[in-house]
XYZ file of C-alpha atoms in Angstrom:
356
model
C 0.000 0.000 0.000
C 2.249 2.253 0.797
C 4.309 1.912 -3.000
C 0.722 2.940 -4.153
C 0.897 5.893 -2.369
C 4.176 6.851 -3.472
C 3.256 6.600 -6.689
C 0.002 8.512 -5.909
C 2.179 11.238 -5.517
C 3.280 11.496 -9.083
C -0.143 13.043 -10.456
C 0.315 16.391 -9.743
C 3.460 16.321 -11.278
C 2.037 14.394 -14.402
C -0.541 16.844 -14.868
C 2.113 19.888 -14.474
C 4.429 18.315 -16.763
C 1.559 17.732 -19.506
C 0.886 22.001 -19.213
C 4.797 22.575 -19.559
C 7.194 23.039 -22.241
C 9.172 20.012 -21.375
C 6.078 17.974 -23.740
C 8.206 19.132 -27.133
C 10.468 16.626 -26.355
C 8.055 13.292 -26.182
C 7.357 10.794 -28.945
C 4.734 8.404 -29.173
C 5.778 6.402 -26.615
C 6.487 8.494 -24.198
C 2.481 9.714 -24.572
C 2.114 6.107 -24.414
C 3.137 5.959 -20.742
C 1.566 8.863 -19.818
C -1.765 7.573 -20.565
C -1.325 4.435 -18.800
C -0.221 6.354 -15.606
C -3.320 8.153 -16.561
C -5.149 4.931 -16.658
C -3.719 3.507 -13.761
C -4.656 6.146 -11.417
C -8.282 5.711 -13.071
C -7.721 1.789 -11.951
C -6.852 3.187 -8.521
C -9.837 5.390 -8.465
C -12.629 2.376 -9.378
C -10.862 -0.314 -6.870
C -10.896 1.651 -3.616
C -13.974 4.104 -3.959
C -16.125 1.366 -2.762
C -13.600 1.063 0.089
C -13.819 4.238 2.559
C -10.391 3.602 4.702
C -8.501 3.458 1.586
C -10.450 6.248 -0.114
C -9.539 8.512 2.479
C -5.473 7.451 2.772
C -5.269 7.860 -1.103
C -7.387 11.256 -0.899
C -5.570 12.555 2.231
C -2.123 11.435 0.319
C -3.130 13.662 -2.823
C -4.022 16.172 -1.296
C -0.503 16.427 1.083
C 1.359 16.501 -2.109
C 0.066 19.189 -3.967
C 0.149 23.114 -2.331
C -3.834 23.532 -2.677
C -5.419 20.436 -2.627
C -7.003 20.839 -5.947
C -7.264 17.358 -7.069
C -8.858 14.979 -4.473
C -9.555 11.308 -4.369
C -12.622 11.716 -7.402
C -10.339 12.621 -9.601
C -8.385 9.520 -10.138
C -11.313 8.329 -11.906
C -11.351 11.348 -14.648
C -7.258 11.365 -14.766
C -7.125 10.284 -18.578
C -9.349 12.564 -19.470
C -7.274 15.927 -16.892
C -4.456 14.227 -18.696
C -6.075 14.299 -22.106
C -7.469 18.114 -21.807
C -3.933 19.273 -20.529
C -2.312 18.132 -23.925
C -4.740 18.973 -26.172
C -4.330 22.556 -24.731
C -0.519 22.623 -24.948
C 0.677 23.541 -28.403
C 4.272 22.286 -27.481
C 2.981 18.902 -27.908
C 4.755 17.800 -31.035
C 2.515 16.788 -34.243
C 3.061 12.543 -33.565
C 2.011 12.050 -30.348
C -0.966 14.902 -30.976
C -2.508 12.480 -33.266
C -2.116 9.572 -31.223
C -3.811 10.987 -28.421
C -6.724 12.290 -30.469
C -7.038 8.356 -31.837
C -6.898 7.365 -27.985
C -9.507 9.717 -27.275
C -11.673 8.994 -29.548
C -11.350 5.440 -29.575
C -13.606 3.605 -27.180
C -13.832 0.520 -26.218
C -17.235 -0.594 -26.005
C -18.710 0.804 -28.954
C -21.150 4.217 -26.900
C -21.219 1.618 -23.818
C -20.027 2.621 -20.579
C -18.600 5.215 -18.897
C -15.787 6.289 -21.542
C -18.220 8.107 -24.016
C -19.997 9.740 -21.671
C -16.857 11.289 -20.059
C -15.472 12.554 -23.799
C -18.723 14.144 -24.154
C -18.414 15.980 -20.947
C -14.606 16.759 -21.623
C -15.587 18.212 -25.376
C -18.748 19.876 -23.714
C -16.169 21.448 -20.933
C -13.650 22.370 -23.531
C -16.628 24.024 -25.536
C -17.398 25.953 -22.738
C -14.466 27.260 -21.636
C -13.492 28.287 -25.285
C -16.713 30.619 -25.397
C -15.681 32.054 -22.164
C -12.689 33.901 -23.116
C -14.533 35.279 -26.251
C -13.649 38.751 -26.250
C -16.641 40.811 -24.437
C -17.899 44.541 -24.994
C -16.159 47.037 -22.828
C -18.254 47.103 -19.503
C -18.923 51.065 -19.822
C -20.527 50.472 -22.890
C -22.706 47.619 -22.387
C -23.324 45.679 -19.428
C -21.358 41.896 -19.283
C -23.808 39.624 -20.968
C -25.889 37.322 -18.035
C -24.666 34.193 -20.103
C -20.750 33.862 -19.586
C -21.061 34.607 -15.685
C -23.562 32.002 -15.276
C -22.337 29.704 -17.411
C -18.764 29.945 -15.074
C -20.669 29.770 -12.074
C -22.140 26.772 -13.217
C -19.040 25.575 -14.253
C -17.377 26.186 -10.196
C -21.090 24.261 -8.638
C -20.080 21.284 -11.088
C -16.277 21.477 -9.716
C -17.640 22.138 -6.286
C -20.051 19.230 -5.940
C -17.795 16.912 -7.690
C -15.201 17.394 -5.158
C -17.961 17.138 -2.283
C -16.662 13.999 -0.526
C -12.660 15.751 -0.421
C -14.443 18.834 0.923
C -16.261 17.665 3.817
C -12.915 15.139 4.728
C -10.645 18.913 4.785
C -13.445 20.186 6.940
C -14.910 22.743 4.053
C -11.110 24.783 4.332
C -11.773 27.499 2.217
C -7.619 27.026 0.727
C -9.060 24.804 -1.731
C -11.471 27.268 -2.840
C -9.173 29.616 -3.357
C -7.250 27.953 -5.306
C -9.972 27.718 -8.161
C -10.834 31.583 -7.713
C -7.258 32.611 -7.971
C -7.123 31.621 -11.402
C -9.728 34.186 -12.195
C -9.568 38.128 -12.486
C -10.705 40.435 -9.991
C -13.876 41.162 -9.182
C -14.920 38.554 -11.659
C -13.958 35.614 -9.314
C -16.338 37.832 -6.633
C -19.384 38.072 -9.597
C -19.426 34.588 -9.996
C -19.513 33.366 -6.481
C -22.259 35.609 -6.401
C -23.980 33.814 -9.360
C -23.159 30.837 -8.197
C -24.763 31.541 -4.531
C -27.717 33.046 -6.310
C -28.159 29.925 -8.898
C -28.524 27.523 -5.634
C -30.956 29.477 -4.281
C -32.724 29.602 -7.978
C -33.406 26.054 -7.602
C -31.377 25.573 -10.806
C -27.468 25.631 -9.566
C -27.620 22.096 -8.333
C -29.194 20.505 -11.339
C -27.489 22.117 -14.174
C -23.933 21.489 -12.234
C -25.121 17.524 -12.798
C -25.453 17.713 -16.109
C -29.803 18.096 -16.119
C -30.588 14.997 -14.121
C -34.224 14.735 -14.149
C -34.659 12.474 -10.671
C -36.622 14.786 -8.647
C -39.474 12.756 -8.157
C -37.410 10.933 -5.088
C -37.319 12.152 -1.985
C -34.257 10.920 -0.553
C -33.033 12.236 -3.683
C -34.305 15.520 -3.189
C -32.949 16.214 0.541
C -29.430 14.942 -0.804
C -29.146 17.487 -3.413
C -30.605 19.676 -0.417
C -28.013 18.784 1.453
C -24.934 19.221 -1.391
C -26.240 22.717 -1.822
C -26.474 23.527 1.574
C -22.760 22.175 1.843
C -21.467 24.332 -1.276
C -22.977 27.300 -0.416
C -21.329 27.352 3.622
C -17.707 26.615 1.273
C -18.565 29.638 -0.378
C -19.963 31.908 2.291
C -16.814 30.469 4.115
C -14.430 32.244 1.816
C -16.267 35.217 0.944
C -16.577 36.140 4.670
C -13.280 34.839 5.723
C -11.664 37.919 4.753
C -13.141 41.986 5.334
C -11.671 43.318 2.509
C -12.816 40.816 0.358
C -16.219 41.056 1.332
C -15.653 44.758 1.241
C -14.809 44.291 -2.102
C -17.827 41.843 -3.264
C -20.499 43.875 -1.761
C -18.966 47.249 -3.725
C -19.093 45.341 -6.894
C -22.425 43.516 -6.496
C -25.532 46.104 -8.013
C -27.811 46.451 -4.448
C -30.662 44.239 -5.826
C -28.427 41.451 -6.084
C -27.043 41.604 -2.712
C -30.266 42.037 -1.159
C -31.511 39.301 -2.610
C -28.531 37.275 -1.435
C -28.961 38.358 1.872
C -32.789 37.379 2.247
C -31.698 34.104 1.331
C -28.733 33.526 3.270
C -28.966 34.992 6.759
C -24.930 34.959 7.623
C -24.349 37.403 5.063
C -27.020 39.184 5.999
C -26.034 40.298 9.338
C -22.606 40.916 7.745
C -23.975 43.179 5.061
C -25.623 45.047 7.830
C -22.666 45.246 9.824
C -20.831 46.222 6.659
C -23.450 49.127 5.727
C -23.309 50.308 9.234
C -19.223 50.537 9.539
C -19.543 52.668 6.019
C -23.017 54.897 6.961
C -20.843 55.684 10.791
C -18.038 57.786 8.481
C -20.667 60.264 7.274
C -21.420 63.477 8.920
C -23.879 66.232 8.334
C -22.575 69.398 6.463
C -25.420 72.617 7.482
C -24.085 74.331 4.880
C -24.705 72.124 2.663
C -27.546 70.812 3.647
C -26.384 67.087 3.514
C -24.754 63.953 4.290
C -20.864 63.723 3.319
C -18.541 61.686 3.945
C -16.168 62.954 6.615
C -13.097 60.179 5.238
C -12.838 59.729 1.826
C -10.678 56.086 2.554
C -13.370 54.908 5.396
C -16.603 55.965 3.735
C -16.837 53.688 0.948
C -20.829 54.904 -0.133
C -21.958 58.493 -0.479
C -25.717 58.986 1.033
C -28.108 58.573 -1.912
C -25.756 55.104 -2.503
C -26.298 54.188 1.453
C -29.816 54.985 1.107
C -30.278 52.743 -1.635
C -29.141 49.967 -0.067
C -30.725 50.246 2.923
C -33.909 51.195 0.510
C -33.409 47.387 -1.185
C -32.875 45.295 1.457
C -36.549 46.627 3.255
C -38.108 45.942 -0.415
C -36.766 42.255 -0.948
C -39.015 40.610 1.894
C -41.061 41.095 4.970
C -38.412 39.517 7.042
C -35.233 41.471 5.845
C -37.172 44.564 6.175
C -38.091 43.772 10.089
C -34.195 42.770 10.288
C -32.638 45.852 8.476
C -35.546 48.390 10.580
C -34.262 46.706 14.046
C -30.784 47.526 13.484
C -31.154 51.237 12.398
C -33.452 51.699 15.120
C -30.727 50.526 17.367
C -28.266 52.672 15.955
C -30.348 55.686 16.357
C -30.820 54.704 20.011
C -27.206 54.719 21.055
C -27.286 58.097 19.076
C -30.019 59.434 21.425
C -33.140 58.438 20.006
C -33.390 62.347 18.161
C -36.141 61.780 15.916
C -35.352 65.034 14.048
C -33.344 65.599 10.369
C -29.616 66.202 10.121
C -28.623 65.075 13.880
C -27.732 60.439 13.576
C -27.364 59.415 10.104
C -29.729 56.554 11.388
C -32.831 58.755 12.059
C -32.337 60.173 8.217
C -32.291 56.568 6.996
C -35.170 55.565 9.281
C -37.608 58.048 8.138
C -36.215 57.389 3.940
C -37.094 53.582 4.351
């Protein structure tokens, strides 16, 4: 057991070696061995997932050998295909071996049976979608980012996410392995499409689309599990988006105020750290007479100007009953510990009170 686990340890370094330069070098045969590493870990993968003890040692080992444990134990059984897409993407693979893997991918064994055709089709339906993801969009100033692309990737992370489920709950939900995925996209898109993606589970449609359509609903064990993975992939997610104040600084500034409020009806921990966010930032205004107004009295601390705090306090009392009890509670708190003035231009939380 423990040679398999050595040898466990050489995927990561497969799959970085199959993105490098260093593939200009191989001939047929070397792709040749590759693949049947590729096909061994798959071997590894089918033997012990019925097996839990061993499951976890061979997931645990992966995941020790890599910096973020991005692979876990369920993808042993998709490694020819990582392998596959990894090549197929490099264009320092010579010509030879190029159209030797192409044969080998396209060559199945059983004839459309089992479950080689039906992972090409999701490999070629992955590679499809990623290739219409970095078509080149309209400036944002212009036009608003089409609905489509940011969906579609925040379908793509659910699919990632749930597929991964069993690794997740054995690391205890860490958010390190989520970051790992949203590193690899741009700022604030990786923030937009956690915020699709926490918005699609709530939809009703996150959870079934991730899974390729399934149909099964008609079960209702089977509707309490996929109950259960959502609840599970949204806490990773709310995990790393609150685990850090200037990242959730950052998503609610780039979110419009519809969308968060419609987040937070839906998920109660952000929420109360929305509210606690809106407060921090409404605290750094103060009232100019002159002026007549509210302006901010730091330009660094006061992230929203009044008519932007107002409209977020405005949204979250028009998304439901409930947030609007919730959001009216704390402001009339806040105007307490100001003195309970009831009169314009004195707490910044009396002014909000009587605008919502």
């Amino acid at each position: 057991m423990e040679a398999v686990l050595g040898q466990l340890e050489q995927l990561p370094a497969l799959l970085a070696v199959s993105r490098s330069a260093l593939v200009r070098d191989w001939d047929s045969l070397t792709l040749d061995r590759a693949l049947e590493w590729a096909r061994y870990f798959q071997h590894l993968h089918d033997r012990f997932r019925a097996r839990p003890q061993l499951r976890e040692a061979l997931g645990r080992r992966l995941r020790q050998s890599q910096p973020y444990p991005l692979f876990g134990f369920s993808a042993l059984g998709r490694c020819p295909q990582l392998l596959g897409l990894a090549l197929l993407e490099n264009r320092a693979l010579p010509p030879a071996p190029c159209r030797r893997l192409l044969r080998s991918l396209l060559q199945c064994p059983d004839a459309g049976t089992g479950p080689e055709p039906r992972r090409l089709e999701l490999l070629a339906r992955r590679k499809a979608a990623a290739s219409l993801l970095v078509l080149p969009r309209r400036p944002p100033r212009r036009l608003p980012a089409p609905e489509a692309p940011l969906q579609a990737e925040a379908q793509l992370l659910l699919s990632r996410l749930q597929e991964e489920e069993q690794e997740i709950r054995k690391a205890a939900g860490h958010p390190r392995w989520l970051c790992g995925i949203l590193e690899q996209l741009p700022q604030p898109r990786a923030l937009q499409v956690v915020a699709a993606a926490l918005a699609l589970l709530k939809q009703g449609r996150g959870a079934e689309q991730a899974r390729g359509g399934g149909r099964d609903g008609s079960s209702l064990d089977g509707c309490q599990t996929s109950a259960a993975e959502d609840e599970c992939t949204a806490r990773l997610l709310l995990s790393w988006l609150l685990g850090s104040q200037e990242r959730f600084s950052a998503f609610c500034l780039c979110l419009p105020s519809s969308h968060l409020a419609f987040l937070a009806d839906h998920y109660p921990q952000l929420s109360r750290s929305y509210l606690d966010l809106l407060t921090g930032w409404g605290s750094h205004l103060i009232y100019d007479p002159l002026q007549g107004r509210w302006v901010k009295s730091c330009l660094n601390k006061a992230k929203l100007s009044w008519e932007e705090l107002r409209q977020r306090f405005n949204c979250l009392c028009q998304e439901s009953a409930l947030l609007k009890e919730q959001t009216q509670a704390v402001l009339k708190h806040l105007r307490t510990q100001d003195g309970d003035f009831k009169v314009c231009g004195i707490s910044v939380w009396t002014d909000l009170l009587m605008e919502v």
